[in-house]
Amino acid sequence: MKFFIDTANLGDIAEAQALGVLDGVTTNPSLMAKEGITGAENILAHYQKICDLVDGDVSAEVISTDFEGMVSEGEKLAALHPQIVVKLPLIADGIKACKYFSDKGIRTNVTLVFSAGQALLAAKAGATYVSPFIGRLDDISTDGLNLIAEIRQIYDNYAFDTQILAASVRHTMHVIDCAKLGADVMTGPLSSIKGLLKHPLTDIGLAKFLEDYKKGNQ
Ligand code: E4P
């Protein structure tokens, strides 16, 4: 299972990268705005900084909602760096743009996916990644993890190459449950990755080992 971090914060990205378990980064316009990154040139420069920090794929989302606009934006983003994956919303023009990029060998991440039918469309259009938003489904009392299971079954039935990128992951149990269900990738905040480290018995055990070592090595 690949671990992506869902942020545009360079400090968090560097910290996850230093841990040695990071496979990529996802961003979206809200995350860029949160870091105060505005203006076309600054946005491109920020993507470049992220690509310089990590080895893996970096999803960069288009703002356009029409086919021509998505193609023009996506081509600029893809040309910026080989690690860039063009992130497209799951609307009709987004699916058309996904097919266009897939035919040209440009990698895509189809985002804002909330149903198995939408995920099927993204796979048919040749998406590299599909991003079902599990946390936002949970937010409206709908089981986000069930969507991961449905997509896994459909993709396996037909051996689609599209990777399931569980998105809107909010905490460590989401990560573990997505792993159990066979999501190819998860993207979440730094806390969802660092949370996996925690166990009180590890801390108690380590303290005891060190105490016993000290006793015999004064
Ligand atoms: C996915 O690519 C999105 O950036 C993200 O996971 C959305 O998460 P949120 O629902 O916590 O905003």
Short mmCIF file of C-alpha atoms and ligand atoms in Angstrom, two decimals:
data_model
loop_
_atom_site.label_atom_id
_atom_site.label_comp_id
_atom_site.label_asym_id
_atom_site.label_seq_id
_atom_site.Cartn_x
_atom_site.Cartn_y
_atom_site.Cartn_z
CA MET A 1 0.00 0.00 0.00
CA LYS A 2 1.34 3.41 -0.95
CA PHE A 3 1.22 6.28 1.55
CA PHE A 4 0.56 9.76 0.15
CA ILE A 5 0.34 12.86 2.32
CA ASP A 6 -2.63 15.14 1.69
CA THR A 7 -1.21 18.62 2.19
CA ALA A 8 0.60 21.52 0.55
CA ASN A 9 2.54 22.24 3.75
CA LEU A 10 6.24 21.83 2.97
CA GLY A 11 7.17 21.17 6.62
CA ASP A 12 4.69 18.30 6.93
CA ILE A 13 5.79 16.87 3.58
CA ALA A 14 9.47 17.02 4.61
CA GLU A 15 8.68 15.35 7.96
CA ALA A 16 6.78 12.48 6.28
CA GLN A 17 9.53 12.10 3.67
CA ALA A 18 12.19 11.95 6.41
CA LEU A 19 10.26 9.09 8.07
CA GLY A 20 11.06 7.06 4.95
CA VAL A 21 7.57 5.78 4.25
CA LEU A 22 6.20 8.47 1.92
CA ASP A 23 5.24 7.51 -1.64
CA GLY A 24 3.72 10.77 -2.86
CA VAL A 25 1.66 13.89 -2.22
CA THR A 26 -1.88 14.98 -3.04
CA THR A 27 -2.95 18.62 -3.03
CA ASN A 28 -6.16 20.42 -3.86
CA PRO A 29 -7.09 24.10 -4.27
CA SER A 30 -8.27 24.32 -0.64
CA LEU A 31 -4.98 22.92 0.67
CA MET A 32 -2.98 25.35 -1.51
CA ALA A 33 -5.11 28.27 -0.28
CA LYS A 34 -4.57 27.13 3.33
CA GLU A 35 -0.81 27.61 2.80
CA GLY A 36 -1.41 31.05 1.26
CA ILE A 37 -0.25 29.95 -2.21
CA THR A 38 -2.02 32.15 -4.76
CA GLY A 39 -1.39 33.22 -8.37
CA ALA A 40 -0.53 30.93 -11.29
CA GLU A 41 3.25 31.42 -11.06
CA ASN A 42 3.39 30.88 -7.29
CA ILE A 43 1.23 27.79 -7.58
CA LEU A 44 3.52 26.24 -10.21
CA ALA A 45 6.60 27.18 -8.15
CA HIS A 46 5.05 25.50 -5.10
CA TYR A 47 4.41 22.27 -7.04
CA GLN A 48 8.05 22.37 -8.12
CA LYS A 49 9.15 22.69 -4.46
CA ILE A 50 6.98 19.70 -3.50
CA CYS A 51 8.46 17.62 -6.35
CA ASP A 52 11.95 18.54 -5.14
CA LEU A 53 11.11 17.30 -1.63
CA VAL A 54 9.62 13.88 -2.47
CA ASP A 55 10.44 11.00 -4.82
CA GLY A 56 6.89 9.94 -5.71
CA ASP A 57 3.79 11.20 -7.50
CA VAL A 58 2.46 14.69 -6.80
CA SER A 59 -1.20 15.32 -7.67
CA ALA A 60 -1.84 18.87 -8.94
CA GLU A 61 -5.48 19.81 -9.46
CA VAL A 62 -6.90 21.81 -12.38
CA ILE A 63 -9.25 24.71 -11.68
CA SER A 64 -11.04 24.72 -15.05
CA THR A 65 -14.34 22.89 -15.37
CA ASP A 66 -14.51 22.73 -19.19
CA PHE A 67 -12.64 20.22 -21.38
CA GLU A 68 -10.45 22.75 -23.24
CA GLY A 69 -9.49 24.54 -20.03
CA MET A 70 -8.65 21.27 -18.25
CA VAL A 71 -6.50 20.11 -21.17
CA SER A 72 -4.61 23.38 -21.35
CA GLU A 73 -4.04 23.54 -17.55
CA GLY A 74 -3.25 19.84 -17.29
CA GLU A 75 -0.67 20.00 -20.08
CA LYS A 76 1.11 22.88 -18.31
CA LEU A 77 1.08 20.99 -15.00
CA ALA A 78 2.33 17.75 -16.55
CA ALA A 79 5.13 19.63 -18.37
CA LEU A 80 6.30 21.15 -15.07
CA HIS A 81 7.78 17.92 -13.67
CA PRO A 82 7.67 14.17 -14.46
CA GLN A 83 6.30 13.47 -10.95
CA ILE A 84 3.16 15.54 -11.56
CA VAL A 85 -0.15 13.68 -11.88
CA VAL A 86 -3.00 15.80 -13.29
CA LYS A 87 -5.93 15.86 -10.88
CA LEU A 88 -9.35 16.19 -12.54
CA PRO A 89 -12.83 16.46 -11.01
CA LEU A 90 -15.34 13.71 -11.75
CA ILE A 91 -17.66 15.67 -14.03
CA ALA A 92 -18.39 14.91 -17.70
CA ASP A 93 -15.62 17.18 -19.01
CA GLY A 94 -13.25 15.76 -16.39
CA ILE A 95 -13.88 12.25 -17.71
CA LYS A 96 -13.32 13.45 -21.30
CA ALA A 97 -10.07 15.13 -20.22
CA CYS A 98 -9.05 11.95 -18.37
CA LYS A 99 -9.46 9.92 -21.58
CA TYR A 100 -7.54 12.58 -23.54
CA PHE A 101 -4.61 12.51 -21.08
CA SER A 102 -4.68 8.73 -20.80
CA ASP A 103 -4.40 8.42 -24.61
CA LYS A 104 -1.40 10.78 -24.48
CA GLY A 105 0.31 8.81 -21.67
CA ILE A 106 -0.18 11.63 -19.14
CA ARG A 107 -1.08 10.32 -15.67
CA THR A 108 -4.30 11.40 -13.97
CA ASN A 109 -6.02 11.34 -10.59
CA VAL A 110 -9.81 11.58 -10.86
CA THR A 111 -11.05 13.28 -7.71
CA LEU A 112 -14.29 14.01 -5.86
CA VAL A 113 -15.50 10.42 -6.27
CA PHE A 114 -18.42 9.45 -4.04
CA SER A 115 -19.98 6.41 -5.79
CA ALA A 116 -18.97 3.10 -7.35
CA GLY A 117 -20.50 4.20 -10.67
CA GLN A 118 -18.28 7.29 -10.76
CA ALA A 119 -15.25 5.09 -10.04
CA LEU A 120 -16.24 2.75 -12.88
CA LEU A 121 -16.38 5.72 -15.28
CA ALA A 122 -12.95 6.93 -14.17
CA ALA A 123 -11.45 3.48 -14.79
CA LYS A 124 -13.11 3.27 -18.23
CA ALA A 125 -11.54 6.65 -19.07
CA GLY A 126 -8.09 5.25 -18.17
CA ALA A 127 -7.48 7.11 -14.90
CA THR A 128 -4.17 6.28 -13.20
CA TYR A 129 -5.73 6.92 -9.78
CA VAL A 130 -9.32 7.29 -8.60
CA SER A 131 -9.92 9.22 -5.36
CA PRO A 132 -12.98 8.14 -3.35
CA PHE A 133 -13.45 10.60 -0.44
CA ILE A 134 -14.18 8.36 2.53
CA GLY A 135 -14.10 10.99 5.28
CA ARG A 136 -16.62 13.24 3.55
CA LEU A 137 -18.98 10.28 3.16
CA ASP A 138 -18.57 9.46 6.86
CA ASP A 139 -19.37 13.14 7.55
CA ILE A 140 -22.86 12.64 6.07
CA SER A 141 -23.52 9.34 7.89
CA THR A 142 -22.64 7.16 4.88
CA ASP A 143 -20.03 4.40 5.18
CA GLY A 144 -17.01 5.64 3.25
CA LEU A 145 -15.15 2.35 3.69
CA ASN A 146 -17.99 0.48 2.00
CA LEU A 147 -17.26 2.51 -1.13
CA ILE A 148 -13.63 1.33 -1.08
CA ALA A 149 -14.85 -2.29 -0.87
CA GLU A 150 -17.29 -1.79 -3.78
CA ILE A 151 -14.66 -0.22 -6.02
CA ARG A 152 -12.13 -2.94 -5.13
CA GLN A 153 -14.63 -5.61 -6.18
CA ILE A 154 -15.50 -3.89 -9.47
CA TYR A 155 -11.89 -3.17 -10.42
CA ASP A 156 -10.86 -6.75 -9.60
CA ASN A 157 -13.78 -8.20 -11.60
CA TYR A 158 -12.43 -6.57 -14.75
CA ALA A 159 -8.73 -6.22 -13.91
CA PHE A 160 -8.80 -2.43 -14.31
CA ASP A 161 -5.33 -0.90 -13.87
CA THR A 162 -6.69 2.22 -12.14
CA GLN A 163 -5.34 2.45 -8.60
CA ILE A 164 -7.75 3.08 -5.73
CA LEU A 165 -6.44 6.12 -3.85
CA ALA A 166 -8.47 6.28 -0.64
CA ALA A 167 -8.80 10.03 -0.05
CA SER A 168 -10.26 12.22 2.67
CA VAL A 169 -8.60 9.85 5.15
CA ARG A 170 -8.88 11.50 8.55
CA HIS A 171 -7.26 9.16 11.10
CA THR A 172 -5.25 5.99 11.65
CA MET A 173 -8.24 3.60 11.68
CA HIS A 174 -9.14 4.82 8.18
CA VAL A 175 -5.59 3.89 7.09
CA ILE A 176 -5.78 0.42 8.64
CA ASP A 177 -9.28 -0.29 7.30
CA CYS A 178 -8.30 0.87 3.80
CA ALA A 179 -5.29 -1.46 3.95
CA LYS A 180 -7.55 -4.37 4.97
CA LEU A 181 -9.89 -3.62 2.07
CA GLY A 182 -7.06 -3.53 -0.46
CA ALA A 183 -6.91 0.17 -1.34
CA ASP A 184 -3.77 0.65 -3.44
CA VAL A 185 -2.97 4.02 -1.88
CA MET A 186 -4.18 6.18 0.96
CA THR A 187 -3.80 9.93 1.29
CA GLY A 188 -4.20 11.61 4.63
CA PRO A 189 -2.73 14.27 6.92
CA LEU A 190 0.64 13.77 8.64
CA SER A 191 -1.22 12.87 11.86
CA SER A 192 -2.82 9.83 10.17
CA ILE A 193 0.65 8.49 9.30
CA LYS A 194 2.39 9.38 12.59
CA GLY A 195 -0.57 7.98 14.53
CA LEU A 196 0.37 4.51 13.28
CA LEU A 197 3.52 4.68 15.42
CA LYS A 198 1.65 4.94 18.68
CA HIS A 199 1.19 2.11 21.17
CA PRO A 200 1.52 2.50 24.97
CA LEU A 201 3.05 -0.98 25.30
CA THR A 202 5.85 0.08 22.93
CA ASP A 203 6.62 3.09 25.15
CA ILE A 204 6.38 1.06 28.38
CA GLY A 205 8.50 -1.74 26.89
CA LEU A 206 11.20 0.63 25.66
CA ALA A 207 11.37 2.44 29.02
CA LYS A 208 11.83 -0.92 30.77
CA PHE A 209 14.53 -2.08 28.33
CA LEU A 210 16.47 1.15 28.87
CA GLU A 211 16.04 0.99 32.65
CA ASP A 212 17.31 -2.61 32.76
CA TYR A 213 20.24 -1.73 30.50
CA LYS A 214 21.21 1.15 32.82
CA LYS A 215 21.12 -1.16 35.87
CA GLY A 216 23.75 -3.45 34.35
CA ASN A 217 25.80 -0.70 32.66
CA GLN A 218 26.42 1.95 35.36
C1 E4P B 1 -7.98 14.21 -1.95
O1 E4P B 1 -7.18 14.18 -2.85
C2 E4P B 1 -8.37 15.42 -1.23
O2 E4P B 1 -7.30 16.33 -1.31
C3 E4P B 1 -8.58 15.19 0.24
O3 E4P B 1 -8.26 13.89 0.62
C4 E4P B 1 -9.85 15.72 0.79
O4 E4P B 1 -9.85 15.50 2.18
P1 E4P B 1 -10.83 16.26 3.17
O5 E4P B 1 -12.20 15.71 2.98
O6 E4P B 1 -10.29 15.96 4.53
O7 E4P B 1 -10.78 17.73 2.81
#
